[in-house]
Coordinates of C-alpha atoms in Angstrom, one line a residue:
Chain A
M533 CA 2.7 -122.0 8.9
T534 CA 1.3 -119.0 10.7
F535 CA -0.6 -116.7 8.4
V536 CA 1.0 -113.2 7.9
P537 CA -1.4 -110.7 6.3
P538 CA 0.4 -109.2 3.1
D539 CA -0.5 -105.7 4.1
H540 CA 1.4 -106.0 7.4
P541 CA 4.0 -103.2 7.6
R542 CA 6.7 -105.8 8.2
F543 CA 5.4 -108.5 5.9
L544 CA 8.7 -109.6 4.4
S545 CA 10.5 -109.8 7.8
L546 CA 7.6 -111.8 9.3
M547 CA 7.6 -114.2 6.3
Y548 CA 11.3 -114.9 6.7
R549 CA 10.7 -115.4 10.4
E550 CA 8.0 -118.0 9.7
R551 CA 10.2 -119.7 7.2
L552 CA 12.9 -120.2 9.8
V553 CA 10.5 -121.6 12.3
E554 CA 9.3 -124.1 9.7
K555 CA 13.0 -125.1 9.0
V556 CA 13.5 -125.8 12.7
K557 CA 10.8 -128.4 12.4
E558 CA 12.7 -129.9 9.4
G559 CA 16.0 -130.1 11.3
V560 CA 17.8 -127.5 9.2
V561 CA 17.7 -124.6 11.7
V562 CA 18.6 -125.0 15.4
L563 CA 16.9 -123.2 18.3
Q564 CA 19.9 -120.9 18.8
G565 CA 19.7 -120.0 15.2
L566 CA 16.3 -118.5 15.8
I567 CA 17.7 -116.2 18.5
A568 CA 20.6 -115.2 16.2
H569 CA 18.0 -114.4 13.5
G570 CA 16.1 -112.2 16.0
R571 CA 19.3 -110.3 16.7
G572 CA 19.7 -109.8 13.0
E573 CA 16.2 -108.6 12.6
A574 CA 16.7 -105.8 15.2
F575 CA 19.9 -104.6 13.5
D576 CA 18.2 -104.7 10.2
Y577 CA 15.3 -102.7 11.6
I578 CA 17.7 -99.9 12.8
L579 CA 19.1 -99.8 9.3
G580 CA 15.6 -99.2 7.9
E581 CA 15.5 -102.8 6.4
Q582 CA 17.3 -101.6 3.3
S583 CA 20.7 -102.0 1.6
I584 CA 22.4 -98.8 2.7
P585 CA 25.0 -97.2 0.3
P586 CA 28.0 -98.6 2.2
A587 CA 26.4 -102.1 2.1
L588 CA 26.0 -101.8 -1.7
E589 CA 29.7 -100.8 -2.0
A590 CA 30.8 -103.7 0.1
E591 CA 28.6 -106.1 -1.9
R592 CA 30.2 -104.8 -5.1
V593 CA 33.7 -105.4 -3.6
A594 CA 32.6 -108.9 -2.5
A595 CA 31.6 -109.7 -6.1
A596 CA 35.1 -108.4 -7.1
E597 CA 36.9 -110.6 -4.5
L598 CA 35.0 -113.6 -5.7
M599 CA 35.9 -112.8 -9.3
L600 CA 39.6 -112.4 -8.5
A601 CA 39.9 -115.4 -6.2
R602 CA 41.7 -118.5 -7.3
R603 CA 39.7 -120.8 -5.0
P604 CA 36.7 -119.1 -3.5
V605 CA 34.3 -120.9 -1.2
I606 CA 30.9 -120.0 0.1
S607 CA 30.4 -121.2 3.7
V608 CA 26.7 -122.0 4.5
N609 CA 25.0 -122.5 7.8
G610 CA 21.5 -123.6 8.7
N611 CA 20.0 -120.1 8.7
T612 CA 21.4 -119.0 5.4
A613 CA 20.4 -122.3 3.8
A614 CA 16.9 -121.9 5.2
L615 CA 16.6 -118.2 4.1
I616 CA 18.1 -118.2 0.6
P617 CA 18.9 -121.7 -0.8
R618 CA 18.2 -120.7 -4.4
E619 CA 20.3 -117.6 -4.3
L620 CA 23.2 -119.4 -2.7
A621 CA 23.0 -122.0 -5.5
E622 CA 23.0 -119.3 -8.1
L623 CA 26.0 -117.5 -6.6
S624 CA 27.9 -120.7 -6.4
K625 CA 27.3 -121.6 -10.1
L626 CA 28.0 -118.0 -11.2
T627 CA 31.4 -117.7 -9.4
G628 CA 32.5 -121.4 -9.5
A629 CA 32.7 -121.3 -5.7
P630 CA 31.5 -124.5 -4.0
L631 CA 29.0 -124.3 -1.1
E632 CA 30.4 -125.7 2.0
V633 CA 28.1 -126.6 4.9
N634 CA 29.8 -125.4 8.1
L635 CA 27.9 -125.7 11.4
F636 CA 28.4 -124.7 15.0
Y637 CA 25.8 -127.1 16.1
R638 CA 26.8 -129.9 13.8
S639 CA 25.4 -133.4 13.3
E640 CA 25.8 -135.6 10.3
E641 CA 22.1 -135.7 9.8
R642 CA 21.7 -131.9 10.0
A643 CA 24.6 -131.3 7.6
A644 CA 23.1 -133.8 5.1
R645 CA 19.7 -132.1 5.3
I646 CA 21.2 -128.8 4.6
A647 CA 23.2 -130.1 1.7
S648 CA 20.1 -131.8 0.3
L649 CA 18.1 -128.5 0.7
L650 CA 20.7 -126.7 -1.3
Q651 CA 20.8 -129.3 -4.0
M652 CA 17.0 -129.3 -4.3
H653 CA 17.4 -125.6 -5.1
G654 CA 19.9 -126.1 -7.9
A655 CA 23.3 -126.2 -6.1
E656 CA 25.8 -128.3 -8.1
E657 CA 28.8 -128.5 -5.8
V658 CA 28.0 -128.9 -2.1
L659 CA 30.7 -130.0 0.4
W660 CA 29.2 -131.3 3.6
E661 CA 31.4 -134.2 4.7
P662 CA 34.5 -132.5 6.1
E663 CA 37.6 -134.7 6.3
T664 CA 40.0 -132.3 7.8
E665 CA 40.2 -129.5 10.5
I666 CA 41.4 -125.9 10.7
E667 CA 43.7 -125.0 13.5
G668 CA 43.0 -122.7 16.4
L669 CA 39.3 -123.5 16.6
R670 CA 37.6 -125.7 19.1
S671 CA 34.0 -125.7 18.0
E672 CA 32.5 -128.1 15.4
R673 CA 33.2 -125.4 12.9
R674 CA 36.8 -126.5 12.8
K675 CA 35.7 -129.4 10.6
V676 CA 36.2 -128.4 7.0
S677 CA 36.7 -130.0 3.6
S678 CA 40.2 -130.2 2.0
R679 CA 38.6 -129.3 -1.3
G680 CA 36.7 -126.4 0.2
I681 CA 37.5 -124.0 3.1
A682 CA 40.9 -125.7 3.9
A683 CA 42.2 -124.9 0.4
A684 CA 40.3 -121.6 -0.2
D685 CA 42.0 -118.3 -0.6
V686 CA 38.7 -116.3 -0.3
V687 CA 35.8 -117.4 2.0
L688 CA 32.4 -115.8 2.0
V689 CA 30.8 -116.3 5.4
A690 CA 27.4 -115.1 6.6
L691 CA 25.9 -114.8 10.1
E692 CA 29.2 -116.0 11.5
D693 CA 30.8 -116.4 15.0
G694 CA 33.8 -114.3 15.7
D695 CA 36.0 -117.3 16.7
R696 CA 35.7 -118.8 13.3
T697 CA 36.3 -115.6 11.4
E698 CA 39.5 -115.0 13.4
A699 CA 40.7 -118.5 12.8
L700 CA 40.2 -118.1 9.0
K701 CA 42.1 -114.8 9.1
R702 CA 45.0 -116.5 11.0
L703 CA 45.2 -119.0 8.3
G704 CA 45.8 -116.2 5.8
K705 CA 42.5 -116.4 4.0
R706 CA 40.6 -113.3 2.8
V707 CA 37.2 -113.2 4.5
I708 CA 34.0 -111.6 3.1
A709 CA 31.4 -111.4 5.9
I710 CA 27.7 -110.7 5.7
D711 CA 26.7 -109.6 9.2
L712 CA 24.1 -107.1 10.4
N713 CA 26.0 -106.1 13.5
P714 CA 28.7 -103.7 12.6
F715 CA 30.3 -104.1 16.0
S716 CA 30.7 -107.9 16.0
R717 CA 34.1 -109.5 16.0
T718 CA 33.3 -110.9 12.6
S719 CA 32.5 -107.5 11.2
L720 CA 35.7 -106.0 12.7
T721 CA 37.9 -108.9 11.6
A722 CA 36.8 -109.6 8.0
D723 CA 38.5 -108.0 5.0
V724 CA 35.1 -107.1 3.5
T725 CA 32.2 -106.7 5.8
I726 CA 28.7 -106.3 4.4
I727 CA 26.3 -104.8 6.9
D728 CA 23.1 -106.0 5.3
N729 CA 20.5 -108.8 5.5
V730 CA 21.6 -111.9 3.6
V731 CA 18.3 -112.0 1.8
R732 CA 19.3 -108.7 0.1
A733 CA 23.1 -109.1 0.2
V734 CA 23.4 -112.3 -1.9
P735 CA 21.1 -111.1 -4.7
N736 CA 23.1 -107.8 -4.8
I737 CA 26.4 -109.7 -5.0
I738 CA 25.0 -111.7 -7.9
R739 CA 23.9 -108.6 -9.8
F740 CA 27.3 -106.8 -9.2
Y741 CA 29.2 -109.9 -10.3
K742 CA 27.3 -110.1 -13.6
E743 CA 27.9 -106.4 -14.4
M744 CA 31.6 -106.4 -13.6
N745 CA 34.8 -107.3 -15.6
E746 CA 38.2 -108.2 -14.1
A747 CA 39.7 -104.7 -14.4
E748 CA 36.8 -103.2 -12.7
A749 CA 37.0 -105.9 -10.0
R750 CA 40.7 -105.0 -9.3
E751 CA 39.9 -101.3 -9.1
A752 CA 37.0 -101.9 -6.7
V753 CA 39.2 -104.0 -4.3
R754 CA 42.0 -101.5 -4.5
R755 CA 39.8 -98.5 -3.6
F756 CA 38.0 -100.2 -0.7
S757 CA 38.6 -99.6 3.0
N758 CA 36.7 -101.8 5.3
E759 CA 37.2 -99.5 8.2
V760 CA 35.8 -96.5 6.4
N761 CA 32.9 -98.6 5.2
L762 CA 32.0 -99.8 8.7
K763 CA 32.1 -96.3 10.0
E764 CA 29.8 -95.2 7.2
S765 CA 27.3 -98.0 8.2
I766 CA 27.3 -96.9 11.8
K767 CA 26.6 -93.3 10.6
W768 CA 23.6 -94.7 8.7
I769 CA 22.2 -96.2 11.9
K770 CA 22.6 -92.9 13.7
K771 CA 20.8 -91.2 10.8
W772 CA 18.0 -93.7 11.0
L773 CA 17.6 -93.0 14.7
D774 CA 17.5 -89.2 14.1
Q775 CA 14.9 -89.7 11.4
K776 CA 12.8 -91.9 13.6
I777 CA 12.9 -89.3 16.5
S778 CA 11.8 -86.5 14.2
E779 CA 9.0 -88.7 12.7
L780 CA 7.7 -89.8 16.0
F781 CA 7.9 -87.0 18.5
Chain B
M1422 CA 22.4 -127.3 28.3
T1423 CA 25.3 -125.9 26.3
F1424 CA 28.2 -124.9 28.4
V1425 CA 29.0 -121.2 28.5
P1426 CA 32.4 -120.3 29.9
P1427 CA 31.9 -117.8 32.8
D1428 CA 34.7 -115.6 31.5
H1429 CA 32.9 -115.0 28.2
P1430 CA 32.4 -111.3 27.6
R1431 CA 28.7 -111.8 27.2
F1432 CA 28.2 -114.6 29.8
L1433 CA 24.9 -113.4 31.3
S1434 CA 23.3 -112.8 27.9
L1435 CA 24.4 -116.3 26.7
M1436 CA 23.1 -117.9 29.9
Y1437 CA 19.7 -116.4 29.5
R1438 CA 19.7 -117.5 25.9
E1439 CA 20.4 -121.1 26.9
R1440 CA 17.7 -120.9 29.5
L1441 CA 15.2 -119.9 26.9
V1442 CA 16.3 -122.8 24.6
E1443 CA 15.8 -125.2 27.5
K1444 CA 12.3 -123.8 28.1
V1445 CA 11.3 -124.4 24.5
K1446 CA 12.0 -128.1 25.2
E1447 CA 9.7 -127.9 28.3
G1448 CA 6.9 -126.3 26.3
V1449 CA 7.0 -122.9 28.0
V1450 CA 8.6 -120.8 25.3
V1451 CA 7.5 -121.0 21.6
L1452 CA 9.9 -120.9 18.6
Q1453 CA 8.7 -117.4 17.7
G1454 CA 9.6 -116.4 21.3
L1455 CA 13.3 -117.2 20.6
I1456 CA 13.3 -114.8 17.6
A1457 CA 11.7 -112.1 19.8
H1458 CA 14.3 -112.7 22.4
G1459 CA 17.1 -112.3 19.8
R1460 CA 15.6 -109.0 18.8
G1461 CA 15.6 -107.9 22.4
E1462 CA 19.3 -109.0 22.8
A1463 CA 20.3 -106.7 19.9
F1464 CA 18.5 -103.7 21.4
D1465 CA 20.0 -104.5 24.8
Y1466 CA 23.4 -104.7 23.2
I1467 CA 23.1 -101.2 21.7
L1468 CA 22.1 -99.9 25.2
G1469 CA 25.3 -101.3 26.6
E1470 CA 23.4 -104.1 28.4
Q1471 CA 22.7 -101.8 31.3
S1472 CA 19.8 -100.0 33.0
I1473 CA 20.3 -96.5 31.5
P1474 CA 19.2 -93.5 33.6
P1475 CA 15.8 -93.0 31.7
A1476 CA 15.1 -96.7 32.3
L1477 CA 15.7 -96.3 36.0
E1478 CA 13.4 -93.4 36.1
A1479 CA 10.7 -95.3 34.2
E1480 CA 11.2 -98.3 36.6
R1481 CA 10.6 -96.0 39.6
V1482 CA 7.5 -94.6 38.0
A1483 CA 6.3 -98.1 37.3
A1484 CA 6.7 -99.0 41.0
A1485 CA 4.7 -95.8 41.8
E1486 CA 1.9 -96.8 39.3
L1487 CA 1.7 -100.2 40.9
M1488 CA 1.5 -98.7 44.4
L1489 CA -1.2 -96.2 43.4
A1490 CA -3.3 -98.7 41.4
R1491 CA -6.6 -100.0 42.8
R1492 CA -6.4 -103.3 40.8
P1493 CA -3.0 -103.8 39.3
V1494 CA -2.2 -106.9 37.2
I1495 CA 1.1 -108.3 35.9
S1496 CA 0.7 -109.9 32.5
V1497 CA 3.1 -112.8 31.9
N1498 CA 4.1 -114.5 28.7
G1499 CA 6.3 -117.5 28.0
N1500 CA 9.5 -115.6 27.7
T1501 CA 9.1 -113.6 30.9
A1502 CA 8.1 -116.7 32.8
A1503 CA 11.1 -118.5 31.5
L1504 CA 13.5 -115.7 32.3
I1505 CA 12.4 -114.4 35.7
P1506 CA 9.8 -116.6 37.4
R1507 CA 11.1 -115.9 40.9
E1508 CA 11.2 -112.1 40.4
L1509 CA 7.7 -112.1 38.9
A1510 CA 6.4 -114.0 41.9
E1511 CA 8.1 -111.6 44.3
L1512 CA 6.7 -108.5 42.5
S1513 CA 3.3 -110.0 42.6
K1514 CA 3.4 -110.7 46.3
L1515 CA 4.9 -107.3 47.1
T1516 CA 2.3 -105.3 45.1
G1517 CA -0.7 -107.5 45.5
A1518 CA -1.0 -107.7 41.7
P1519 CA -1.9 -111.2 40.4
L1520 CA 0.1 -112.7 37.6
E1521 CA -2.0 -113.4 34.6
V1522 CA -0.8 -115.7 31.9
N1523 CA -1.6 -114.1 28.5
L1524 CA -0.2 -115.8 25.4
F1525 CA -0.2 -115.0 21.7
Y1526 CA 0.5 -118.7 20.9
R1527 CA -1.9 -120.0 23.4
S1528 CA -2.8 -123.6 24.3
E1529 CA -4.3 -124.8 27.5
E1530 CA -1.4 -127.0 28.1
R1531 CA 1.2 -124.3 27.6
A1532 CA -0.7 -121.9 29.8
A1533 CA -0.9 -124.5 32.5
R1534 CA 2.8 -125.2 32.3
I1535 CA 3.6 -121.5 32.7
A1536 CA 1.3 -121.2 35.6
S1537 CA 2.9 -124.1 37.3
L1538 CA 6.4 -122.8 36.6
L1539 CA 5.4 -119.5 38.3
Q1540 CA 3.9 -121.3 41.3
M1541 CA 7.0 -123.4 41.7
H1542 CA 8.9 -120.2 42.1
G1543 CA 6.6 -118.9 44.8
A1544 CA 3.8 -117.1 43.0
E1545 CA 0.6 -117.2 45.0
E1546 CA -2.0 -115.8 42.7
V1547 CA -1.7 -116.9 39.1
L1548 CA -4.6 -116.5 36.7
W1549 CA -4.3 -118.7 33.6
E1550 CA -7.8 -119.9 32.8
P1551 CA -9.4 -116.9 31.1
E1552 CA -13.2 -116.9 31.0
T1553 CA -13.8 -113.6 29.2
E1554 CA -12.4 -111.5 26.3
I1555 CA -11.3 -108.0 25.7
E1556 CA -12.7 -106.1 22.7
G1557 CA -10.8 -105.0 19.6
L1558 CA -8.3 -107.8 19.6
R1559 CA -8.4 -110.9 17.4
S1560 CA -5.4 -112.9 18.6
E1561 CA -5.5 -115.4 21.4
R1562 CA -4.3 -112.6 23.7
R1563 CA -8.0 -111.3 23.8
K1564 CA -8.7 -114.1 26.3
V1565 CA -8.4 -112.7 29.8
S1566 CA -9.6 -113.3 33.3
S1567 CA -12.5 -111.2 34.7
R1568 CA -10.6 -111.2 38.0
G1569 CA -7.4 -110.0 36.3
I1570 CA -6.8 -108.0 33.2
A1571 CA -10.5 -107.4 32.4
A1572 CA -11.0 -105.7 35.8
A1573 CA -7.5 -104.1 36.1
D1574 CA -6.9 -100.3 36.1
V1575 CA -3.1 -100.8 35.7
V1576 CA -1.5 -103.6 33.7
L1577 CA 2.2 -104.3 33.6
V1578 CA 3.2 -105.9 30.3
A1579 CA 6.5 -107.1 29.1
L1580 CA 7.8 -108.1 25.6
E1581 CA 4.4 -107.2 24.2
D1582 CA 2.8 -107.0 20.8
G1583 CA 1.5 -103.6 19.7
D1584 CA -2.0 -104.8 19.0
R1585 CA -2.6 -105.9 22.6
T1586 CA -1.1 -102.7 24.1
E1587 CA -3.4 -100.6 21.9
A1588 CA -6.4 -102.7 22.9
L1589 CA -5.6 -102.3 26.6
K1590 CA -5.3 -98.5 26.1
R1591 CA -8.6 -98.3 24.2
L1592 CA -10.2 -100.0 27.3
G1593 CA -8.9 -97.1 29.4
K1594 CA -6.3 -99.0 31.3
R1595 CA -3.0 -97.6 32.3
V1596 CA -0.2 -99.6 30.7
I1597 CA 3.3 -100.1 32.0
A1598 CA 5.4 -101.7 29.3
I1599 CA 8.9 -103.3 29.5
D1600 CA 10.2 -103.3 25.9
L1601 CA 13.8 -102.9 24.6
N1602 CA 12.7 -101.4 21.3
P1603 CA 12.0 -97.7 21.9
F1604 CA 10.3 -97.5 18.5
S1605 CA 7.8 -100.3 18.9
R1606 CA 4.1 -99.5 18.9
T1607 CA 4.0 -100.8 22.5
S1608 CA 6.7 -98.4 23.5
L1609 CA 4.9 -95.5 21.8
T1610 CA 1.5 -96.4 23.2
A1611 CA 2.1 -97.3 26.8
D1612 CA 1.8 -94.7 29.6
V1613 CA 5.1 -95.8 31.1
T1614 CA 7.6 -97.4 28.8
I1615 CA 10.7 -99.0 30.4
I1616 CA 13.5 -99.4 27.8
D1617 CA 15.4 -102.2 29.7
N1618 CA 15.9 -105.9 29.8
V1619 CA 13.2 -107.6 31.9
V1620 CA 15.9 -109.4 33.8
R1621 CA 17.1 -106.0 35.2
A1622 CA 13.8 -104.1 35.0
V1623 CA 11.7 -106.3 37.4
P1624 CA 14.3 -106.4 40.2
N1625 CA 14.7 -102.6 39.8
I1626 CA 10.9 -102.1 40.1
I1627 CA 10.9 -104.3 43.2
R1628 CA 13.7 -102.3 44.8
F1629 CA 12.0 -98.9 44.0
Y1630 CA 8.7 -100.2 45.3
K1631 CA 10.3 -101.1 48.7
E1632 CA 11.9 -97.7 49.0
M1633 CA 8.9 -95.6 48.2
N1634 CA 5.9 -94.2 50.1
E1635 CA 2.6 -93.1 48.6
A1636 CA 3.3 -89.4 48.6
E1637 CA 6.6 -90.1 46.7
A1638 CA 4.7 -92.3 44.3
R1639 CA 2.2 -89.6 43.5
E1640 CA 5.0 -87.1 42.9
A1641 CA 6.9 -89.5 40.7
V1642 CA 3.9 -90.1 38.5
R1643 CA 3.0 -86.4 38.3
R1644 CA 6.5 -85.4 37.1
F1645 CA 6.9 -88.2 34.5
S1646 CA 6.6 -87.7 30.7
N1647 CA 6.9 -90.9 28.7
E1648 CA 7.7 -89.0 25.5
V1649 CA 10.6 -87.1 27.1
N1650 CA 11.8 -90.4 28.7
L1651 CA 11.7 -92.3 25.3
K1652 CA 13.7 -89.5 23.6
E1653 CA 16.3 -89.8 26.4
S1654 CA 16.5 -93.5 25.8
I1655 CA 17.2 -93.0 22.1
K1656 CA 19.8 -90.5 22.9
W1657 CA 21.6 -93.1 25.0
I1658 CA 21.6 -95.5 22.0
K1659 CA 23.3 -92.8 19.9
K1660 CA 25.7 -92.1 22.7
W1661 CA 26.6 -95.8 22.8
L1662 CA 27.2 -95.9 19.1
D1663 CA 29.5 -92.8 19.3
Q1664 CA 31.4 -94.4 22.2
K1665 CA 31.8 -97.7 20.2
I1666 CA 33.1 -95.8 17.2
S1667 CA 35.7 -94.0 19.2
E1668 CA 36.7 -97.2 20.9
L1669 CA 37.0 -99.3 17.8
F1670 CA 38.4 -97.1 15.1

């Protein structure tokens, strides 16, 4: 692993980068996943690498959706498993939502490795051997578990492709998406879009879930507008740009 | 190579992505290079994946700097060699500037592969066996050729790290940087910063070089302010965000 000096201004970001590179070598992350991570890094950068207020609101609503769901499922891909395996396991146990491994670049071996990584970090229910398919999707991501995504009413997805999010919506599921790009099809299609880095978003959802009761959850969902929230996130990017300009020039 | 449908809204971007993934397998691009590419993709996206007017101006000034230089050098890394080998070869022949392979993750084998890729695409003068070092730099990038970067008055760098750009400036060299992040240390340190994708920037520099004479080149350099130009680029990002908001909501 490449040494990152702890006093580097972007230490955390560089550490997560190196972790992903390691996980390519272990067959968990694919090469395209590294490019996707880089895209996320840049969006995170123009958000100031922080959970902005609209993200915190969306994270609280995500916790509420998971609390109110009958059959919630947390969809996991290679990047999220590599970045936050322990946090995913914790969220799964807390909410009773199984973790389902769902991959664009799928192989049995890779799915098994990801499942085993999650289990090593404490996950109890990991679905990784899909035996059915969802309609309207051609990629490998169509392959799902009948005990998981196929039967779910609420699906939490992270770092997602637009095609899959749209397919889940067409099936009538509620989708919570964690995506750093506020303009992606996933962000625009999901019911609750969290514009935040997964490494901050999932711990925040866990914290909000623990603090909340069902009445508060219902109220949070009732008050939430994803469109208003997305617009707020974009305003924060503009604000960051203005601040940078005034700092630098 | 993964098939990308030609009618996909982001066809070109996806093609370049797949090209980089291929070049990892050939030992030209490193895994960290894929993440860096992803970062670039995101910045390119919020510029509308186009050469914005301030980028075109900086590209014309870059052509002028190369024309007026006594010993210009074009520094090449794995990503640029993978993305635009033919264009780099053409710019090198047009301007008389050698291509110098300069790598953060350097191995002899990798440098040789990159040199051979450039030569296969028509490059005539490729320096890839450094025999000296530049001061004030600890990474592998300190290793340079005495016929190339060490002796150069003007260096064109692309997709660069801030440490190297600062070291080149301390040595009194003029630096032309191609970098999609207007806030990077490289962008803020270079004499001429081109906020554009290398796949568009280098062809544009070639075109401007061909259209220009020396008097025009002197005039272009005299009139240019990198700070004003960078601020203009950031304004374009804000404009793009506003346009997206009005399109989407």
